[in-house]
Amino acid sequence: TFLFILNTGIAFLYWDKRIDPSSVCKQYSKIVSGEMELWRSFTGALAHFELLHLGFNMMTLQALGSVLEPMYGSITFLFYNICLIPLTTILMLILIKIQIIQSGNEAHAQTSTVGFSGVLFAWVVVLSLERNTVCPLSFAQGLCFDTYRVMNLKFNLAPFVQLLVTHFIMPRASFIGHLSGIICGYMLHWNILPIEVFWSPNVLIPAILFLHWWFVRRIIPVRYGVMSSSSSVHHNSTSTSSERSSTRRSKLLSMTRKAMALSSIISFLLLDMFDSMALSQVLGFIMYGFSIKYYDILASSQGAGNGNSNGDSNGDNNGSLSSLQQHQEQVLLLKNKSKILWKGTILTLLLILGTDAMTIPVWICTKNYIESERQIYFSFWAVVVPAMILRWIIHLICFVLACNTLLHHCHDVDVGEGEQDNDNMNVFTQVFGFIMRWGSDGCMILFPSIISSSSSFLPNAHETTAFIPFEGNGQTLVGDQYSQELTQRGTGVSKLVPGNSRRSVEGDV
């Protein structure tokens, strides 16, 4: 039901906002190449721009889900669907790369795909392998295929027949996108991929981000030498209020990082080493730590820049301006990288909080938690429940602090690679903006003497002039020419028209 409402709601939202399919679709050139828009994996999978496309996919989802959800359980089925989205996207990109290499045609990188059918084909495979005989075509009931075993692995040709018939009837359908779903379905049913890693969204998504940062963007590990030129400059004798605020924030971030390290140790003591909750804890700690390192480097470099600009005022102007410009470029680059890290950290902590919130209450209600050899050493009510609640509280504090740090420290910077120039229009802000606002406000409540209230990164959070009746700060639907005519008649409507308004009555109507 949730997936049905989500797909239908997003389809209506895209239609209502007149979203261009090219701005949200899966496209090799936009995900793999310079823009690196990883979020297209989800926006493309949940996008439907034709009523027929949406109807077919939702009817298939209802038919498959009514059988598979009772088999797996609602939460597990939801987690598998979430994980299938990036997995099918990754496999699709690999197949497109192979296609480009073999054909030598770079035009394949521009192919756009949308829709949830890649995930649905994965579930078609799973359901087919659970049955002895499958008749894939409703109009050809006599065409059936038996499920047989090869080295204890089940196999059935029915999904491939459905794939070929689908593309014969609808040539516009993405063959590679559907094929990637079929392959992921076999991997899921054959248990080729470890469940705790590849089928847990709180582990899979942060792991993908971490590997992307390390091997593609090369944001991590942090290279301290990048701002070495700033270390030689001297500071003012008296620190500014912003520097003192950065110092207090750095200390608070360091304290929460140590608390998260303690929580990681507790998780390893209470849970299996390769349990999804323990692995997600480690990934969250690593990403949070790298984000803090970038914050500390930025705080010191900005202070060094201020000292440099003041201390060199009596020196050579040309050299000083060149050095200051170079320093500002380095700071801008670091801020862009820091912003990417903090966004990923916020997403990771949000996934950990969500999965823990679904898991811990179940443990408390059923008095049964994940199987572990270490269970016999700990009392459930005396140790496990308080430790898991403490873990959740620590993650919540780190989350609200990360939200406030991103809004406070990076709001004045372009997003950089892979996102639009206007911060208020990028996907991350549109999806998580209200959550970040709540998190930042909660942080200011918890730490009022340490945290600043700046939050201009969020939509509608920039300083704007409030509307005051009859004071000239409003806006009218009429243009300048019509307002001038009214002014000449003594109506005074011109006060309500901004000086740059060029719209006509007909255009607004």
Coordinates of C-alpha atoms in Angstrom, one line a residue:
T1 CA 0.0 0.0 0.0
F2 CA 2.8 2.4 0.9
L3 CA 4.6 1.8 -2.4
F4 CA 1.4 2.2 -4.3
I5 CA 0.6 5.5 -2.6
L6 CA 4.2 6.7 -3.1
N7 CA 4.4 6.0 -6.8
T8 CA 0.9 7.4 -7.4
G9 CA 1.6 10.5 -5.3
I10 CA 4.9 11.3 -7.0
A11 CA 3.3 10.8 -10.4
F12 CA 0.6 13.4 -9.5
L13 CA 3.3 15.7 -8.1
Y14 CA 5.3 15.6 -11.3
W15 CA 2.2 16.2 -13.3
D16 CA 1.0 19.0 -11.1
K17 CA 4.5 20.7 -11.1
R18 CA 4.9 20.1 -14.8
I19 CA 8.3 18.3 -14.2
D20 CA 10.3 17.6 -17.3
P21 CA 11.1 13.9 -17.4
S22 CA 14.7 14.7 -18.3
S23 CA 15.2 16.4 -14.9
V24 CA 14.4 13.2 -12.9
C25 CA 15.0 10.2 -15.2
K26 CA 17.8 7.7 -15.0
Q27 CA 20.5 8.5 -17.5
Y28 CA 24.0 7.1 -17.8
S29 CA 25.6 10.4 -18.8
K30 CA 24.1 12.2 -15.8
I31 CA 24.7 9.5 -13.1
V32 CA 28.2 8.3 -14.1
S33 CA 29.7 11.2 -16.0
G34 CA 30.6 14.6 -14.6
E35 CA 27.3 15.5 -13.0
M36 CA 27.2 12.3 -10.9
E37 CA 23.6 12.7 -9.9
L38 CA 23.1 9.6 -7.8
W39 CA 19.7 10.6 -6.6
R40 CA 18.3 9.9 -10.1
S41 CA 18.3 6.2 -9.1
F42 CA 15.3 6.9 -6.9
T43 CA 13.6 9.8 -8.7
G44 CA 13.8 7.8 -12.0
A45 CA 12.5 4.6 -10.5
L46 CA 9.5 6.4 -8.9
A47 CA 8.6 8.5 -11.9
H48 CA 5.7 7.8 -14.2
F49 CA 4.6 10.4 -16.8
E50 CA 1.9 8.4 -18.6
L51 CA -1.3 7.1 -17.1
L52 CA -1.0 3.8 -19.0
H53 CA 2.5 3.3 -17.7
L54 CA 1.5 4.1 -14.1
G55 CA -1.6 1.8 -14.4
F56 CA 0.3 -1.2 -15.7
N57 CA 3.0 -0.9 -13.0
M58 CA 0.6 -0.4 -10.1
M59 CA -1.6 -3.3 -11.1
T60 CA 1.5 -5.5 -11.3
L61 CA 2.7 -4.2 -7.9
Q62 CA -0.7 -5.0 -6.4
A63 CA -0.7 -8.5 -7.9
L64 CA 2.9 -9.3 -6.8
G65 CA 2.7 -7.6 -3.5
S66 CA -0.5 -9.4 -2.4
V67 CA 1.5 -12.7 -2.6
L68 CA 5.0 -11.6 -1.7
E69 CA 4.4 -9.3 1.2
P70 CA 2.8 -12.0 3.4
M71 CA 5.8 -14.2 2.6
Y72 CA 8.5 -11.7 3.6
G73 CA 6.6 -9.4 6.0
S74 CA 5.7 -5.8 5.4
I75 CA 8.9 -4.2 6.7
T76 CA 11.2 -6.7 5.1
F77 CA 9.3 -6.4 1.8
L78 CA 9.6 -2.6 2.0
F79 CA 13.4 -2.8 2.7
Y80 CA 13.9 -5.2 -0.2
N81 CA 12.1 -2.8 -2.6
I82 CA 14.2 0.1 -1.4
C83 CA 17.4 -1.8 -1.9
L84 CA 16.3 -3.1 -5.3
I85 CA 16.1 0.5 -6.6
P86 CA 19.9 1.2 -6.4
L87 CA 20.9 -2.4 -7.2
T88 CA 18.9 -2.4 -10.5
T89 CA 20.2 1.0 -11.3
I90 CA 23.8 -0.1 -10.8
L91 CA 23.4 -3.2 -12.9
M92 CA 21.6 -1.2 -15.6
L93 CA 24.6 1.3 -15.7
I94 CA 27.0 -1.7 -16.0
L95 CA 25.0 -3.2 -18.9
I96 CA 24.9 0.2 -20.7
K97 CA 28.6 0.6 -20.3
I98 CA 29.1 -2.9 -21.9
Q99 CA 26.7 -1.8 -24.7
I100 CA 28.7 1.4 -25.3
I101 CA 32.0 -0.5 -25.4
Q102 CA 30.8 -3.2 -27.8
S103 CA 28.9 -0.9 -30.1
G104 CA 31.2 2.1 -29.9
N105 CA 28.0 4.3 -29.9
E106 CA 28.1 6.9 -27.1
A107 CA 24.5 7.8 -27.8
H108 CA 23.5 4.9 -25.5
A109 CA 24.7 7.1 -22.6
Q110 CA 21.9 9.5 -23.3
T111 CA 19.1 7.0 -23.1
S112 CA 16.6 8.0 -20.4
T113 CA 14.5 5.5 -18.4
V114 CA 11.7 6.0 -15.8
G115 CA 9.4 3.7 -13.9
F116 CA 9.2 1.1 -11.2
S117 CA 9.1 -1.9 -13.6
G118 CA 12.8 -2.8 -13.1
V119 CA 12.0 -3.6 -9.4
L120 CA 8.8 -5.4 -10.5
F121 CA 10.6 -7.7 -12.9
A122 CA 12.9 -8.7 -10.0
W123 CA 9.8 -9.7 -8.0
V124 CA 8.4 -11.5 -11.1
V125 CA 11.5 -13.7 -11.0
V126 CA 11.2 -14.4 -7.2
L127 CA 7.6 -15.4 -7.5
S128 CA 8.2 -17.5 -10.6
L129 CA 10.9 -19.5 -8.8
E130 CA 8.6 -20.1 -5.9
R131 CA 6.2 -22.0 -8.2
N132 CA 6.6 -25.3 -9.9
T133 CA 5.0 -24.1 -13.2
V134 CA 4.5 -20.6 -14.5
C135 CA 2.3 -19.5 -17.4
P136 CA 3.6 -15.9 -18.0
L137 CA 1.1 -14.8 -20.7
S138 CA -2.5 -14.4 -19.7
F139 CA -3.6 -14.6 -23.4
A140 CA -1.6 -17.9 -23.9
Q141 CA -2.5 -20.1 -21.0
G142 CA -1.1 -23.2 -22.7
L143 CA 2.4 -21.7 -22.8
C144 CA 3.8 -22.7 -19.4
F145 CA 7.3 -23.2 -18.2
D146 CA 8.5 -25.5 -15.4
T147 CA 10.9 -24.5 -12.7
Y148 CA 13.9 -26.7 -12.5
R149 CA 17.1 -26.8 -10.5
V150 CA 20.7 -26.4 -11.6
M151 CA 23.2 -27.1 -8.8
N152 CA 20.5 -26.5 -6.1
L153 CA 19.6 -23.2 -7.8
K154 CA 16.1 -22.7 -9.2
F155 CA 15.6 -21.4 -12.8
N156 CA 12.6 -20.6 -14.9
L157 CA 12.4 -19.1 -18.4
A158 CA 9.1 -17.4 -17.8
P159 CA 10.5 -14.0 -16.8
F160 CA 12.6 -13.9 -20.0
V161 CA 9.5 -14.7 -22.1
Q162 CA 7.6 -11.9 -20.4
L163 CA 10.6 -9.6 -21.1
L164 CA 10.6 -10.4 -24.9
V165 CA 6.8 -10.1 -25.2
T166 CA 6.7 -6.8 -23.3
H167 CA 9.2 -5.3 -25.7
F168 CA 7.5 -6.7 -28.7
I169 CA 4.2 -5.0 -27.6
M170 CA 5.8 -1.8 -26.2
P171 CA 9.1 -1.1 -28.1
R172 CA 9.7 2.0 -26.1
A173 CA 10.1 0.0 -22.9
S174 CA 13.7 -0.2 -21.6
F175 CA 15.1 -3.6 -22.4
I176 CA 18.2 -3.1 -20.3
G177 CA 16.3 -1.7 -17.4
H178 CA 14.0 -4.7 -17.3
L179 CA 16.8 -7.2 -17.8
S180 CA 18.7 -5.7 -14.9
G181 CA 15.6 -6.3 -12.7
I182 CA 15.5 -10.0 -13.8
I183 CA 19.2 -10.5 -12.9
C184 CA 18.6 -8.8 -9.5
G185 CA 15.7 -11.1 -8.9
Y186 CA 17.8 -14.2 -9.5
M187 CA 20.5 -12.8 -7.2
L188 CA 17.9 -12.2 -4.5
H189 CA 16.3 -15.6 -4.7
W190 CA 19.7 -17.4 -5.0
N191 CA 21.1 -15.5 -1.9
I192 CA 24.2 -14.5 -3.9
L193 CA 24.5 -11.2 -2.1
P194 CA 24.7 -11.1 1.7
I195 CA 21.4 -10.1 3.1
E196 CA 22.8 -7.9 5.9
V197 CA 24.7 -5.8 3.4
F198 CA 22.9 -5.7 0.1
W199 CA 19.3 -6.0 1.3
S200 CA 19.4 -3.6 4.3
P201 CA 18.9 0.0 3.1
N202 CA 20.6 1.4 6.2
V203 CA 23.8 -0.4 5.1
L204 CA 23.5 -0.5 1.3
I205 CA 22.8 3.2 0.6
P206 CA 25.6 4.5 3.0
A207 CA 28.0 2.0 1.6
I208 CA 27.3 3.1 -2.0
L209 CA 27.8 6.7 -1.0
F210 CA 31.0 5.9 0.9
L211 CA 32.5 4.0 -2.0
H212 CA 31.5 6.8 -4.4
W213 CA 33.1 9.4 -2.3
W214 CA 36.3 7.4 -2.0
F215 CA 36.9 6.0 -5.5
V216 CA 35.0 8.4 -7.8
R217 CA 34.8 11.9 -6.2
R218 CA 37.9 11.2 -4.1
I219 CA 36.5 13.4 -1.3
I220 CA 37.8 10.9 1.3
P221 CA 40.2 10.2 2.9
V222 CA 40.6 13.8 4.0
R223 CA 43.9 15.4 2.7
Y224 CA 45.1 17.9 5.3
G225 CA 47.7 19.3 3.0
V226 CA 45.0 21.0 0.8
M227 CA 45.0 24.0 3.1
S228 CA 48.7 24.0 4.0
S229 CA 49.2 27.4 2.5
S230 CA 46.9 28.9 5.1
S231 CA 48.8 27.6 8.0
S232 CA 51.6 30.2 7.7
V233 CA 49.3 33.2 8.0
H234 CA 48.8 34.8 11.4
H235 CA 45.5 35.5 13.2
N236 CA 44.3 38.6 14.9
S237 CA 45.0 38.9 18.6
T238 CA 41.3 38.8 19.3
S239 CA 39.1 36.2 17.9
T240 CA 35.8 37.1 16.4
S241 CA 32.4 35.9 17.6
S242 CA 32.1 33.6 14.6
E243 CA 35.5 32.0 15.4
R244 CA 34.5 31.4 19.0
S245 CA 31.2 29.9 17.8
S246 CA 33.1 27.6 15.4
T247 CA 35.4 26.5 18.3
R248 CA 32.4 25.7 20.5
R249 CA 30.7 23.8 17.7
S250 CA 33.9 21.8 17.0
K251 CA 34.1 20.8 20.6
L252 CA 30.5 19.7 20.6
L253 CA 31.0 17.7 17.3
S254 CA 34.0 16.0 18.9
M255 CA 32.0 15.0 21.9
T256 CA 29.2 13.5 19.8
R257 CA 31.7 11.7 17.7
K258 CA 33.1 10.1 20.8
A259 CA 29.6 9.2 21.9
M260 CA 29.0 7.6 18.6
A261 CA 32.2 5.6 18.9
L262 CA 31.0 4.3 22.3
S263 CA 27.7 3.4 20.7
S264 CA 29.5 1.5 18.0
I265 CA 31.4 -0.5 20.6
I266 CA 28.1 -1.3 22.4
S267 CA 26.5 -2.4 19.2
F268 CA 29.4 -4.9 18.5
L269 CA 29.1 -6.2 22.0
L270 CA 25.3 -6.8 21.9
L271 CA 24.9 -7.8 18.2
D272 CA 26.8 -9.9 15.7
M273 CA 29.7 -8.2 13.9
F274 CA 28.0 -8.5 10.5
D275 CA 24.5 -7.6 11.6
S276 CA 23.0 -4.8 9.6
M277 CA 22.5 -2.6 12.7
A278 CA 26.2 -2.9 13.7
L279 CA 27.4 -2.3 10.1
S280 CA 25.2 0.7 9.7
Q281 CA 26.5 2.1 13.0
V282 CA 30.1 1.8 11.8
L283 CA 29.3 3.4 8.5
G284 CA 27.5 6.3 10.2
F285 CA 30.4 6.8 12.6
I286 CA 33.0 6.9 9.7
M287 CA 30.9 9.3 7.6
Y288 CA 30.2 11.5 10.7
G289 CA 33.9 11.6 11.5
F290 CA 35.0 12.6 8.0
S291 CA 32.4 15.3 7.9
I292 CA 33.7 16.7 11.2
K293 CA 37.3 16.6 9.9
Y294 CA 36.2 18.8 6.9
Y295 CA 34.4 21.1 9.3
D296 CA 37.5 21.6 11.4
I297 CA 39.7 22.2 8.4
L298 CA 37.2 24.8 7.1
A299 CA 37.0 26.5 10.4
S300 CA 40.7 26.9 10.7
S301 CA 41.2 27.9 7.1
Q302 CA 38.5 30.6 7.3
G303 CA 40.1 32.0 10.4
A304 CA 43.5 31.9 8.7
G305 CA 42.0 33.7 5.7
N306 CA 40.7 36.5 8.0
G307 CA 44.1 36.8 9.6
N308 CA 45.8 36.9 6.3
S309 CA 43.6 39.6 4.8
N310 CA 44.1 41.8 7.9
G311 CA 47.8 41.1 8.5
D312 CA 48.9 41.7 4.9
S313 CA 47.1 45.0 4.5
N314 CA 50.4 47.0 4.6
G315 CA 52.3 44.6 2.2
D316 CA 52.2 44.2 -1.5
N317 CA 48.6 44.7 -2.7
N318 CA 48.9 42.6 -5.8
G319 CA 50.5 39.6 -4.0
S320 CA 48.0 40.0 -1.2
L321 CA 45.0 40.0 -3.5
S322 CA 46.3 37.0 -5.4
S323 CA 46.9 35.1 -2.2
L324 CA 43.5 36.0 -0.9
Q325 CA 41.8 34.9 -4.1
Q326 CA 43.6 31.6 -4.1
H327 CA 42.7 31.0 -0.5
Q328 CA 39.0 31.8 -1.2
E329 CA 39.0 29.3 -4.1
Q330 CA 40.4 26.6 -1.8
V331 CA 37.8 27.4 0.8
L332 CA 35.0 27.3 -1.8
L333 CA 36.2 23.9 -3.0
L334 CA 36.4 22.6 0.6
K335 CA 32.9 23.9 1.4
N336 CA 31.5 22.1 -1.6
K337 CA 33.1 18.8 -0.5
S338 CA 32.0 19.4 3.1
K339 CA 28.5 20.0 1.9
I340 CA 28.4 16.7 0.0
L341 CA 29.7 14.8 3.1
W342 CA 27.2 16.4 5.5
K343 CA 24.3 15.6 3.2
G344 CA 25.4 12.0 3.0
T345 CA 25.8 11.8 6.7
I346 CA 22.4 13.3 7.3
L347 CA 20.8 10.7 5.0
T348 CA 22.8 7.9 6.7
L349 CA 21.7 8.9 10.2
L350 CA 18.1 9.3 9.0
L351 CA 18.2 5.7 7.7
I352 CA 19.7 4.4 10.9
L353 CA 17.1 6.3 13.0
G354 CA 14.3 4.9 10.8
T355 CA 15.4 1.3 10.9
D356 CA 16.1 1.4 14.6
A357 CA 12.7 2.9 15.3
M358 CA 11.1 0.0 13.4
T359 CA 13.3 -2.6 15.1
I360 CA 13.6 -1.7 18.8
P361 CA 9.8 -1.4 19.5
V362 CA 9.4 -4.9 18.0
W363 CA 12.1 -6.3 20.3
I364 CA 10.4 -4.7 23.3
C365 CA 6.9 -5.9 22.4
T366 CA 8.0 -9.5 21.5
K367 CA 10.9 -9.7 24.0
N368 CA 12.9 -11.2 21.2
Y369 CA 15.8 -9.6 19.4
I370 CA 18.1 -10.6 16.6
E371 CA 19.9 -13.9 17.1
S372 CA 23.4 -13.5 18.5
E373 CA 25.8 -15.7 20.3
R374 CA 26.3 -12.9 22.8
Q375 CA 22.7 -12.9 23.9
I376 CA 23.4 -15.3 26.8
Y377 CA 25.7 -12.8 28.5
F378 CA 23.3 -10.0 28.7
S379 CA 19.9 -9.4 30.3
F380 CA 17.3 -8.2 27.8
W381 CA 15.6 -5.6 30.0
A382 CA 18.6 -4.6 32.0
V383 CA 21.1 -4.2 29.2
V384 CA 19.8 -4.6 25.7
V385 CA 16.8 -2.3 25.8
P386 CA 18.5 0.6 27.6
A387 CA 21.6 0.3 25.3
M388 CA 19.5 0.3 22.1
I389 CA 17.5 3.3 23.4
L390 CA 20.8 5.1 24.2
R391 CA 22.1 4.3 20.8
W392 CA 19.0 5.8 19.2
I393 CA 19.3 9.0 21.4
I394 CA 22.9 9.4 20.4
H395 CA 22.0 9.1 16.7
L396 CA 19.2 11.6 17.1
I397 CA 21.6 14.2 18.7
C398 CA 24.2 13.6 16.0
F399 CA 21.4 14.0 13.3
V400 CA 20.1 17.3 14.6
L401 CA 23.6 18.6 15.0
A402 CA 24.5 17.6 11.5
C403 CA 21.4 19.4 10.2
N404 CA 22.3 22.6 11.9
T405 CA 26.0 22.3 10.9
L406 CA 25.1 22.0 7.2
L407 CA 22.7 24.9 7.4
H408 CA 25.0 27.1 9.5
H409 CA 28.3 26.4 7.9
C410 CA 27.6 25.7 4.2
H411 CA 24.4 27.6 3.3
D412 CA 26.3 30.3 1.4
V413 CA 28.0 27.9 -1.1
D414 CA 26.9 26.5 -4.4
V415 CA 26.2 22.8 -4.2
G416 CA 28.9 22.0 -6.8
E417 CA 29.1 18.9 -8.9
G418 CA 25.9 17.2 -9.9
E419 CA 23.4 19.6 -8.4
Q420 CA 21.7 22.8 -9.6
D421 CA 23.2 26.2 -9.0
N422 CA 20.2 27.3 -7.0
D423 CA 20.3 25.6 -3.6
N424 CA 16.6 26.0 -3.1
M425 CA 15.8 24.0 -6.1
N426 CA 18.0 20.9 -5.7
V427 CA 16.4 17.5 -4.9
F428 CA 18.0 17.1 -1.5
T429 CA 16.5 20.3 -0.2
Q430 CA 13.1 19.6 -1.7
V431 CA 12.9 16.1 -0.1
F432 CA 14.6 16.7 3.2
G433 CA 14.3 20.4 3.7
F434 CA 11.5 20.3 6.3
I435 CA 13.2 17.5 8.2
M436 CA 16.4 19.5 8.3
R437 CA 14.5 22.5 9.5
W438 CA 13.0 20.5 12.4
G439 CA 16.4 19.0 13.1
S440 CA 18.1 22.4 13.1
D441 CA 15.5 23.9 15.4
G442 CA 15.8 20.9 17.7
C443 CA 19.5 21.4 17.9
M444 CA 19.1 25.1 18.8
I445 CA 16.8 24.0 21.6
L446 CA 19.3 21.4 22.9
F447 CA 22.3 23.7 22.6
P448 CA 21.1 27.3 22.6
S449 CA 24.4 28.8 23.8
I450 CA 26.5 27.0 21.2
I451 CA 24.5 26.8 18.0
S452 CA 23.8 29.7 15.7
S453 CA 20.3 30.1 14.2
S454 CA 21.5 30.8 10.6
S455 CA 19.6 28.6 8.2
S456 CA 19.4 30.3 4.8
F457 CA 20.1 27.0 3.0
L458 CA 16.4 26.1 3.3
P459 CA 13.7 27.2 0.9
N460 CA 12.0 30.4 1.9
A461 CA 14.5 31.0 4.7
H462 CA 16.3 33.9 3.0
E463 CA 15.8 37.3 4.5
T464 CA 12.9 38.9 2.8
T465 CA 10.8 41.9 3.4
A466 CA 7.5 41.1 5.1
F467 CA 4.3 42.2 3.4
I468 CA 2.9 45.4 4.9
P469 CA -0.4 46.7 3.5
F470 CA -0.2 49.9 1.6
E471 CA 3.5 50.2 2.1
G472 CA 4.6 49.2 -1.4
N473 CA 6.0 45.7 -0.5
G474 CA 3.2 43.7 -2.2
Q475 CA 2.8 42.7 -5.8
T476 CA -0.1 43.2 -8.3
L477 CA -1.1 41.3 -11.4
V478 CA -1.0 44.4 -13.5
G479 CA 2.0 45.7 -15.4
D480 CA 3.9 49.0 -15.2
Q481 CA 2.0 50.7 -18.0
Y482 CA -1.4 50.1 -16.4
S483 CA -0.2 51.1 -13.0
Q484 CA 1.1 54.4 -14.3
E485 CA -2.3 55.1 -15.9
L486 CA -3.9 54.5 -12.5
T487 CA -1.4 56.7 -10.8
Q488 CA -2.2 59.5 -13.2
R489 CA -5.9 59.1 -12.1
G490 CA -4.8 59.5 -8.5
T491 CA -5.3 55.9 -7.3
G492 CA -1.8 55.4 -6.1
V493 CA -1.7 51.7 -7.2
S494 CA 1.9 52.2 -8.4
K495 CA 3.0 51.7 -4.8
L496 CA 2.1 48.1 -5.1
V497 CA 4.0 47.4 -8.3
P498 CA 7.7 46.4 -8.1
G499 CA 9.9 48.4 -10.4
N500 CA 10.9 45.3 -12.4
S501 CA 7.4 44.0 -13.0
R502 CA 6.8 43.5 -16.8
R503 CA 3.8 41.1 -16.7
S504 CA 0.5 41.9 -18.4
V505 CA -3.0 41.2 -17.2
E506 CA -3.6 38.8 -20.1
G507 CA -0.4 36.8 -19.3
D508 CA -1.3 36.4 -15.6
V509 CA -4.8 35.4 -16.3

